[in-house]
């Protein structure tokens, strides 16, 4: 299809010059433009296809960027980016040096708030609306939020506050019954009943003092534009409920909404996924977790699994399929997930709480107050620890060692391979009397024959991987692979410390008495991380040695492939080799 209209549209001002009857054709062109680029460049597909008409209607009706438009999470903002001056560079989306996959304030004046984690849009838009009132400005503030995100506690906090203000706030509920996985919970059931017409449709929203309208068809441009024009004249907080289809316009994306959330490469014409070579590969760490918890849970009836809205991403879906009464998707509710696990632990259950490292940040008080303070044996499985690649700064799990290390009672372990992950999961359910955090990376491991018989891991015990004379390298976690490759030609010692807390003091004393130079390597922030723990050990015991910590620098790392980002921060094999050689 030729882009008869799209090639002329480089800004919302251009869009507003179109006749309303031309917008339907424009929507088709915009949808195909997104499909054609994501087919080869990859990214978040389904969410952006589902809001093409809404995106056009919002920029057509409202005077953006004077009127402030916020996208919750930002998976759905590709159409918005293309309409706001980034069409010609959209092919660089999520690539090193290219545009971000999420709205980002430093990238465009149309990106009014940086997002990547869910359920922030209502609070932020309300803050902007109150600021506009205080400054005497007359502008609109629009937050677009999905049915999965609005069920989060923070979204309810924003709604609760907004309802007692007269702020010029419009919340658009994009209801497609799915986040990344299908939405869950009582609110989802309520919204489903509203759509069916079996529920008094506005009692929850109106009880919060919002002017409710809808539900309307989110793919009907004329209805959308008419309703948005009307809502511009309505004072105070209001909510428009629209019904959309995630993946709209691509048959496979509509049918398999989970897989086509971020499908990788596919055929733009047919929609079929690219056929991957049929080679035997090591498993993804998430799948090692998923299969192992099922294996353990079949033998230990006390084990339960918990995930906040990521059953597919965390691979808890395997347990949900096989042992559904002991596996829980609690929705986008990380705080609730942690305290739910704490409650279960008080009653003798063994909760494996699987949360992406970057999302556990949202439940920090609950880790301290509800779990560690009471010394409850919750097992935190922190998927996507370290650099995660193209999702960028909002998603890198590079702070967990730093923010967890200061918490009393908490054990922190990082497996260097899949077998170690299995064994620490096994160890954690054999009667551990305190909480433990197990951090492991995104992507595939290194071991084909990973499903070995379980063995117990001694808490706080590191191990030597290579004996050498010239210096000691201390690594933690899967970054050991890069270290092992980097030191092949060097006469150095390599230790996998395994635990960031408690440290293996006996092993460290041996190391510090033997070597003059010690290097620490971690896929975590240098500030406060594993290297900091080693420096503290040296200071406490008055060792006067050269210690060089390597890790993530004190800056937010942008998006790119994991290999590119490791090279950027000096953690790839070649960079490590150069660093070690210089020290020798």
XYZ file of C-alpha atoms in Angstrom:
584
model
C 0.000 0.000 0.000
C 1.269 3.485 -0.871
C 1.476 5.979 2.001
C -0.592 8.634 0.213
C -1.285 10.502 3.453
C 1.354 9.302 5.920
C 4.292 10.699 3.930
C 2.814 14.214 4.376
C 2.266 13.913 8.140
C 5.266 14.840 10.277
C 3.520 16.441 13.233
C 0.105 16.719 14.905
C -0.239 20.135 13.225
C -0.076 18.378 9.837
C -2.597 15.807 11.063
C -5.116 18.494 12.044
C -5.104 19.836 8.469
C -6.635 16.561 7.224
C -10.362 16.215 6.620
C -12.000 13.920 9.121
C -13.159 11.574 6.346
C -9.494 10.971 5.378
C -8.499 9.717 8.821
C -9.727 6.159 8.257
C -7.342 5.730 5.303
C -4.596 7.372 7.329
C -5.176 4.881 10.183
C -4.705 2.005 7.732
C -1.436 3.508 6.473
C -0.138 4.149 9.991
C -0.965 0.586 11.051
C 0.855 -0.862 8.025
C 3.858 1.399 8.629
C 4.166 0.037 12.193
C 3.758 -3.567 11.019
C 6.345 -3.226 8.229
C 9.036 -1.795 10.491
C 8.459 -4.009 13.546
C 8.464 -7.079 11.247
C 12.187 -6.593 10.650
C 13.369 -4.344 13.492
C 11.328 -6.012 16.299
C 9.597 -4.370 19.246
C 6.207 -4.147 20.963
C 3.624 -4.769 18.274
C 0.166 -5.654 19.589
C -0.295 -2.765 21.994
C 0.536 -0.090 19.409
C -1.714 -1.650 16.744
C -4.603 -1.589 19.217
C -4.522 2.185 19.745
C -3.932 3.501 16.218
C -7.379 5.156 15.997
C -7.150 6.480 19.565
C -3.704 7.964 18.887
C -4.938 9.739 15.780
C -8.092 10.998 17.514
C -6.171 12.365 20.512
C -3.680 14.340 18.440
C -6.476 15.460 16.073
C -8.746 16.785 18.838
C -6.293 18.068 21.426
C -3.661 20.761 20.938
C -0.624 18.623 21.760
C 1.993 19.316 23.052
C 0.312 22.300 24.807
C -2.329 19.839 25.963
C -0.432 17.153 27.831
C -0.807 13.521 26.733
C 0.567 10.659 28.866
C 0.830 7.011 27.866
C 0.867 4.469 30.687
C 3.762 1.948 30.404
C 4.378 3.097 26.832
C 4.183 -0.212 24.950
C 1.397 1.397 22.900
C 3.160 4.642 21.961
C 4.655 3.742 18.554
C 1.886 5.498 16.599
C 2.343 8.510 18.865
C 6.086 8.580 18.127
C 5.524 8.335 14.369
C 3.006 11.211 14.458
C 5.268 13.446 16.530
C 8.310 13.934 14.325
C 10.004 10.556 14.622
C 8.636 8.813 11.529
C 11.902 9.011 9.586
C 13.940 7.573 12.475
C 11.341 5.107 13.724
C 13.371 2.260 12.203
C 16.013 2.963 14.905
C 13.489 2.126 17.651
C 15.119 0.257 20.588
C 18.512 0.155 18.848
C 21.740 1.516 20.299
C 21.796 5.258 19.607
C 18.237 5.152 18.243
C 14.938 6.230 19.723
C 13.615 4.605 22.893
C 10.882 1.978 22.817
C 9.045 4.026 25.461
C 8.043 7.693 25.787
C 11.012 9.683 27.034
C 11.041 13.354 28.005
C 14.524 14.030 26.635
C 13.503 12.639 23.234
C 10.503 14.822 22.375
C 8.374 17.646 23.754
C 5.394 15.414 22.947
C 6.654 12.789 25.417
C 5.412 14.572 28.514
C 6.392 11.859 30.990
C 8.955 9.051 30.857
C 7.445 5.618 31.359
C 8.296 1.929 31.217
C 6.702 0.717 34.448
C 2.914 0.642 34.613
C 0.230 2.582 36.438
C 2.014 5.933 36.767
C -0.011 7.949 34.230
C -2.945 9.033 36.412
C -0.759 10.311 39.266
C 1.589 12.126 36.883
C -1.238 13.658 34.821
C -2.989 14.799 38.007
C 0.261 16.411 39.159
C 0.454 18.258 35.846
C -3.200 19.290 36.039
C -2.787 20.702 39.545
C 0.341 22.548 38.393
C -1.640 24.058 35.500
C -4.291 25.281 37.928
C -1.694 26.861 40.202
C -0.088 28.613 37.224
C -3.441 29.806 35.867
C -3.073 27.808 32.630
C -6.013 26.523 30.624
C -4.934 23.194 29.149
C -6.035 19.588 29.014
C -4.276 16.627 30.662
C -4.965 13.163 29.241
C -3.796 9.852 30.699
C -4.229 6.700 28.584
C -4.202 3.591 30.779
C -5.004 -0.067 30.097
C -7.362 -2.339 31.992
C -4.388 -4.302 33.411
C -2.587 -1.150 34.602
C -5.637 0.524 36.152
C -6.027 -2.454 38.507
C -2.690 -1.563 40.122
C -2.689 0.064 43.559
C -0.934 3.206 42.358
C -3.590 3.832 39.712
C -6.287 3.602 42.393
C -4.326 6.030 44.573
C -4.311 8.495 41.678
C -8.030 8.028 40.988
C -8.819 8.404 44.683
C -7.008 11.739 44.916
C -8.230 13.060 41.564
C -11.835 12.445 42.599
C -11.662 15.132 45.300
C -10.101 17.751 43.000
C -11.559 19.843 40.205
C -8.490 19.207 38.048
C -8.899 19.213 34.279
C -8.004 15.536 33.957
C -9.213 13.020 31.391
C -8.431 9.358 32.026
C -8.929 7.109 29.002
C -9.367 3.472 29.966
C -8.140 1.397 27.019
C -9.956 -1.849 27.745
C -8.720 -4.821 25.718
C -8.798 -7.418 28.541
C -5.040 -8.023 28.304
C -1.741 -6.537 29.474
C 1.155 -8.707 28.375
C -0.782 -11.736 29.592
C -4.594 -11.764 29.979
C -5.835 -9.413 32.717
C -6.897 -10.966 36.000
C -8.912 -10.037 39.061
C -12.296 -8.751 40.146
C -11.942 -5.396 38.348
C -11.320 -7.229 35.066
C -14.537 -9.206 35.673
C -16.400 -5.969 36.410
C -15.199 -4.391 33.150
C -16.145 -7.554 31.242
C -19.663 -7.342 32.681
C -19.872 -3.657 31.737
C -19.046 -4.588 28.136
C -21.704 -7.325 28.177
C -24.255 -4.903 29.601
C -24.904 -7.128 32.639
C -23.404 -4.670 35.139
C -24.568 -1.247 36.297
C -21.869 0.225 34.204
C -20.440 3.218 36.048
C -20.845 2.613 39.774
C -17.122 2.139 40.627
C -15.912 5.132 38.597
C -18.712 7.474 39.592
C -18.263 6.522 43.240
C -14.790 8.048 42.884
C -16.380 11.323 41.642
C -15.362 10.868 38.005
C -17.637 11.786 35.140
C -17.881 8.396 33.377
C -18.683 7.883 29.697
C -18.606 4.769 27.563
C -17.898 2.064 26.815
C -17.417 3.053 23.163
C -15.689 1.401 20.206
C -12.044 2.488 20.327
C -11.616 1.703 16.620
C -14.459 3.994 15.442
C -12.702 7.263 14.641
C -15.847 9.347 14.224
C -17.279 8.223 17.570
C -13.921 8.766 19.290
C -13.507 12.284 17.893
C -17.080 13.249 18.731
C -16.752 12.022 22.322
C -13.332 13.626 22.871
C -14.683 16.960 21.565
C -17.589 16.707 24.029
C -15.276 15.833 26.928
C -13.194 18.947 26.249
C -16.172 20.933 27.527
C -16.683 18.862 30.697
C -15.094 20.285 33.834
C -13.212 18.281 36.473
C -12.003 14.668 36.413
C -13.589 12.407 33.799
C -13.031 8.882 32.498
C -13.716 7.606 29.000
C -14.012 3.829 28.701
C -13.066 2.542 25.242
C -13.045 -1.028 23.953
C -10.174 -2.027 21.670
C -8.559 -5.164 20.283
C -4.870 -5.651 20.982
C -3.071 -6.406 17.700
C -5.881 -4.853 15.627
C -5.254 -5.113 11.892
C -2.943 -8.124 11.906
C -4.866 -11.387 12.099
C -2.246 -13.386 14.005
C -1.671 -10.533 16.477
C -5.396 -10.417 17.219
C -5.575 -14.202 17.625
C -2.406 -14.781 19.689
C -2.163 -11.585 21.696
C 0.409 -12.911 24.175
C 2.920 -14.038 21.519
C 2.429 -10.920 19.384
C 2.924 -8.497 22.286
C 6.597 -8.480 21.223
C 6.855 -11.188 18.584
C 10.402 -10.761 17.301
C 10.800 -10.863 13.532
C 7.823 -11.834 11.372
C 6.552 -11.631 7.783
C 4.838 -8.257 7.371
C 2.540 -9.555 4.614
C 1.410 -12.838 6.163
C 2.006 -12.044 9.831
C 3.745 -15.412 10.290
C 6.630 -15.504 12.757
C 10.121 -16.013 11.397
C 11.103 -19.676 11.500
C 13.950 -20.143 13.949
C 16.736 -22.590 13.103
C 16.070 -25.995 14.634
C 19.259 -26.120 16.674
C 19.589 -27.414 20.204
C 20.266 -24.450 22.488
C 20.750 -23.971 26.207
C 17.456 -23.051 27.930
C 16.317 -19.599 28.942
C 16.900 -18.957 32.635
C 13.189 -18.187 33.036
C 12.335 -21.666 31.701
C 14.805 -23.305 34.070
C 12.932 -21.545 36.876
C 9.541 -22.508 35.419
C 10.291 -26.212 34.972
C 12.212 -26.475 38.246
C 9.470 -25.015 40.418
C 6.998 -27.528 38.945
C 9.452 -30.360 39.647
C 9.971 -29.194 43.245
C 6.300 -28.424 43.893
C 5.250 -31.957 42.918
C 7.389 -33.272 45.785
C 6.821 -30.451 48.280
C 3.162 -29.548 48.847
C 4.145 -26.368 50.724
C 5.532 -24.665 47.602
C 3.430 -21.929 45.972
C 4.297 -19.649 43.057
C 3.415 -15.959 42.768
C 3.898 -13.501 39.894
C 2.623 -9.942 39.393
C 1.153 -10.175 35.868
C 4.135 -11.939 34.230
C 3.251 -15.657 34.021
C 4.607 -15.945 30.474
C 7.632 -13.682 30.985
C 8.629 -15.456 34.196
C 7.569 -18.949 32.982
C 5.384 -19.469 36.052
C 2.811 -20.405 33.381
C 4.145 -23.988 33.548
C 3.069 -24.262 37.189
C -0.204 -22.461 36.463
C -0.946 -25.130 33.836
C 0.091 -28.146 35.920
C -0.701 -27.101 39.514
C -3.157 -24.184 39.066
C -4.389 -24.070 42.667
C -0.865 -23.289 43.933
C 0.251 -20.727 41.318
C -1.038 -17.151 41.480
C -1.016 -14.283 38.987
C -1.970 -11.321 41.180
C -2.016 -8.684 38.414
C 0.227 -5.622 38.223
C 0.595 -5.444 41.991
C 4.179 -5.953 43.108
C 3.609 -4.639 46.636
C 0.666 -6.973 47.094
C 2.643 -9.904 45.639
C 5.409 -9.521 48.234
C 3.107 -9.109 51.239
C 0.860 -11.930 49.991
C 3.983 -14.110 49.974
C 4.804 -12.932 53.499
C 1.315 -13.871 54.703
C 1.648 -17.309 53.139
C 5.060 -17.798 54.751
C 3.639 -17.124 58.237
C 1.407 -20.153 57.723
C 4.167 -22.544 56.763
C 3.961 -22.300 52.986
C 7.109 -21.770 50.889
C 6.311 -18.921 48.474
C 8.466 -18.469 45.375
C 7.748 -14.845 44.484
C 8.912 -14.334 40.905
C 9.344 -10.670 39.983
C 11.553 -8.987 37.396
C 14.407 -7.228 39.154
C 13.310 -3.832 37.818
C 9.755 -4.352 39.132
C 10.821 -5.478 42.603
C 11.947 -1.865 43.057
C 8.222 -1.057 43.310
C 7.864 -3.197 46.452
C 10.878 -2.092 48.439
C 9.109 -1.280 51.704
C 7.295 -4.612 51.623
C 10.607 -6.500 51.322
C 11.922 -4.688 54.399
C 8.818 -4.294 56.577
C 6.744 -7.350 55.719
C 9.388 -9.974 54.891
C 12.891 -9.265 56.227
C 11.905 -7.581 59.504
C 9.829 -10.645 60.382
C 12.495 -12.974 58.944
C 9.976 -14.835 56.809
C 11.358 -17.456 54.377
C 10.075 -15.941 51.136
C 12.047 -16.976 48.040
C 12.420 -14.007 45.680
C 13.285 -15.090 42.132
C 14.551 -11.987 40.361
C 14.290 -12.562 36.638
C 15.888 -10.088 34.158
C 18.662 -9.096 36.580
C 21.539 -7.211 34.992
C 21.384 -5.542 31.586
C 18.252 -6.591 29.694
C 18.898 -5.051 26.275
C 16.477 -3.179 24.064
C 13.945 -2.197 26.748
C 16.612 0.104 28.124
C 16.952 2.193 31.249
C 13.460 1.573 32.634
C 13.986 -2.190 32.601
C 17.647 -2.942 33.377
C 17.866 -4.947 36.594
C 21.160 -3.439 37.689
C 20.277 -2.127 41.152
C 19.050 -5.204 43.015
C 22.303 -6.207 44.758
C 22.726 -2.587 45.860
C 19.212 -2.064 47.175
C 18.927 -5.502 48.795
C 22.390 -5.782 50.342
C 21.629 -3.368 53.175
C 18.570 -5.324 54.374
C 19.157 -7.523 57.453
C 18.238 -11.243 57.354
C 18.174 -11.373 53.539
C 20.401 -13.804 51.620
C 21.432 -12.730 48.079
C 22.545 -15.394 45.597
C 23.399 -15.179 41.889
C 23.814 -18.457 39.967
C 26.539 -18.514 37.321
C 24.637 -21.135 35.287
C 21.372 -23.077 35.034
C 22.447 -25.935 37.320
C 23.252 -23.469 40.077
C 19.801 -21.883 39.667
C 18.170 -25.302 40.058
C 20.254 -26.154 43.093
C 19.615 -22.894 44.953
C 15.867 -23.277 44.315
C 16.121 -26.796 45.724
C 18.115 -25.536 48.725
C 15.639 -22.724 49.428
C 12.748 -25.155 49.917
C 14.571 -27.550 52.248
C 13.822 -25.523 55.367
C 15.673 -22.217 54.956
C 14.747 -20.046 57.949
C 15.180 -16.628 56.302
C 14.312 -14.823 53.053
C 16.514 -15.277 50.001
C 16.790 -13.338 46.727
C 17.985 -15.289 43.682
C 18.994 -13.025 40.789
C 19.402 -14.380 37.264
C 19.628 -12.802 33.807
C 17.378 -12.458 30.804
C 18.004 -14.851 27.948
C 19.684 -18.206 27.527
C 22.197 -19.906 29.745
C 25.239 -21.935 28.748
C 24.410 -25.543 29.693
C 22.743 -27.998 27.320
C 22.573 -30.819 29.865
C 21.156 -28.605 32.623
C 18.616 -30.939 34.230
C 20.971 -32.610 36.697
C 19.993 -34.245 40.032
C 19.561 -31.649 42.770
C 22.284 -30.942 45.305
C 22.317 -28.661 48.320
C 24.235 -25.365 48.239
C 25.856 -24.210 51.465
C 24.642 -20.688 52.252
C 27.440 -18.117 52.053
C 29.937 -20.411 50.328
C 31.887 -19.321 47.229
C 34.111 -21.491 45.063
C 37.304 -21.276 43.063
C 36.940 -21.823 39.315
C 40.578 -21.320 38.257
C 43.934 -21.285 40.074
C 46.552 -18.745 39.054
C 49.292 -16.584 40.526
C 49.081 -13.013 39.366
C 45.760 -11.606 40.500
C 42.380 -12.718 41.838
C 39.145 -12.053 39.984
C 35.945 -12.296 42.028
C 32.739 -12.523 40.008
C 29.119 -13.047 40.950
C 26.400 -14.498 38.745
C 26.250 -15.298 35.044
C 28.850 -12.646 34.152
C 31.332 -15.385 35.160
C 31.005 -16.661 31.575
C 32.600 -13.474 30.171
C 35.328 -13.578 32.818
C 36.127 -17.240 32.062
C 36.518 -16.468 28.353
C 38.569 -13.326 29.026
C 41.191 -15.045 31.227
C 41.950 -18.119 29.108
C 45.461 -16.876 28.300
C 46.238 -15.378 31.720
C 47.753 -16.957 34.825
C 45.125 -15.574 37.198
C 42.716 -16.970 39.772
C 38.948 -16.778 39.292
C 36.446 -17.148 42.108
C 32.671 -17.390 41.794
C 31.561 -15.830 45.073
C 27.903 -16.806 44.460
C 26.602 -14.905 47.485
C 26.589 -11.108 47.735
C 25.259 -11.681 51.255
C 26.474 -13.339 53.382
C 29.996 -13.138 51.989
C 32.298 -16.134 52.235
C 34.631 -14.547 54.797
C 36.933 -17.577 55.082
C 37.515 -17.645 51.329
C 38.015 -13.865 51.238
C 40.651 -13.979 53.976
C 42.544 -16.607 51.949
C 42.294 -14.469 48.797
C 43.402 -11.256 50.508
C 46.362 -12.967 52.130
C 47.473 -14.441 48.789
C 47.019 -11.684 46.168
C 48.038 -8.039 45.918
C 45.450 -7.132 43.269
C 41.782 -8.122 43.413
C 39.193 -7.366 40.710
C 35.447 -7.692 41.282
C 33.080 -8.191 38.335
C 29.285 -7.864 38.495
C 26.334 -7.112 36.223
C 25.028 -4.625 38.811
C 25.673 -1.006 39.714
C 29.169 -0.495 41.090
C 27.674 1.884 43.667
C 26.675 -0.215 46.662
C 26.969 -3.514 44.813
C 29.061 -6.654 45.204
C 32.328 -4.751 44.674
C 31.334 -2.354 47.450
C 30.819 -5.357 49.731
C 34.369 -6.536 48.998
C 35.767 -3.037 49.645
C 33.896 -2.975 52.977
C 35.370 -6.365 53.872
C 38.888 -5.098 53.088
C 38.371 -1.942 55.151
C 36.901 -3.843 58.093
C 39.833 -6.258 58.192
C 42.461 -3.613 57.421
C 43.722 -5.179 54.177
C 45.859 -2.788 52.142
C 45.401 -4.265 48.681
C 44.593 -2.884 45.233
C 40.896 -3.520 44.601
C 39.293 -2.668 41.272
C 35.486 -3.013 41.054
C 33.992 -3.532 37.575
C 30.274 -3.228 36.932
C 27.598 -0.811 35.778
C 28.776 2.825 36.122
C 26.858 5.442 38.097
C 24.625 6.395 35.157
C 21.477 5.076 33.518
C 22.381 2.755 30.648
C 20.293 3.274 27.520
C 18.877 0.687 25.116
C 20.675 -1.641 22.708
C 21.487 -5.329 22.503
C 22.957 -6.891 25.645
C 26.239 -7.464 23.789
C 26.415 -3.793 22.725
C 25.613 -2.569 26.219
C 28.154 -4.873 27.863
C 30.736 -3.443 25.468
C 29.580 0.082 26.380
C 30.182 -0.472 30.109
C 33.287 -2.656 29.710
C 31.807 -6.007 30.727
C 32.091 -7.877 27.427
C 34.844 -10.473 27.019
C 37.213 -8.263 24.993
C 36.904 -5.278 27.338
C 37.492 -7.487 30.377
C 40.523 -9.037 28.690
C 42.017 -5.563 28.120
C 41.348 -4.533 31.715
C 42.914 -7.693 33.147
C 45.925 -7.397 30.831
C 46.531 -3.797 31.947
C 46.464 -4.893 35.593
C 48.956 -7.669 34.891
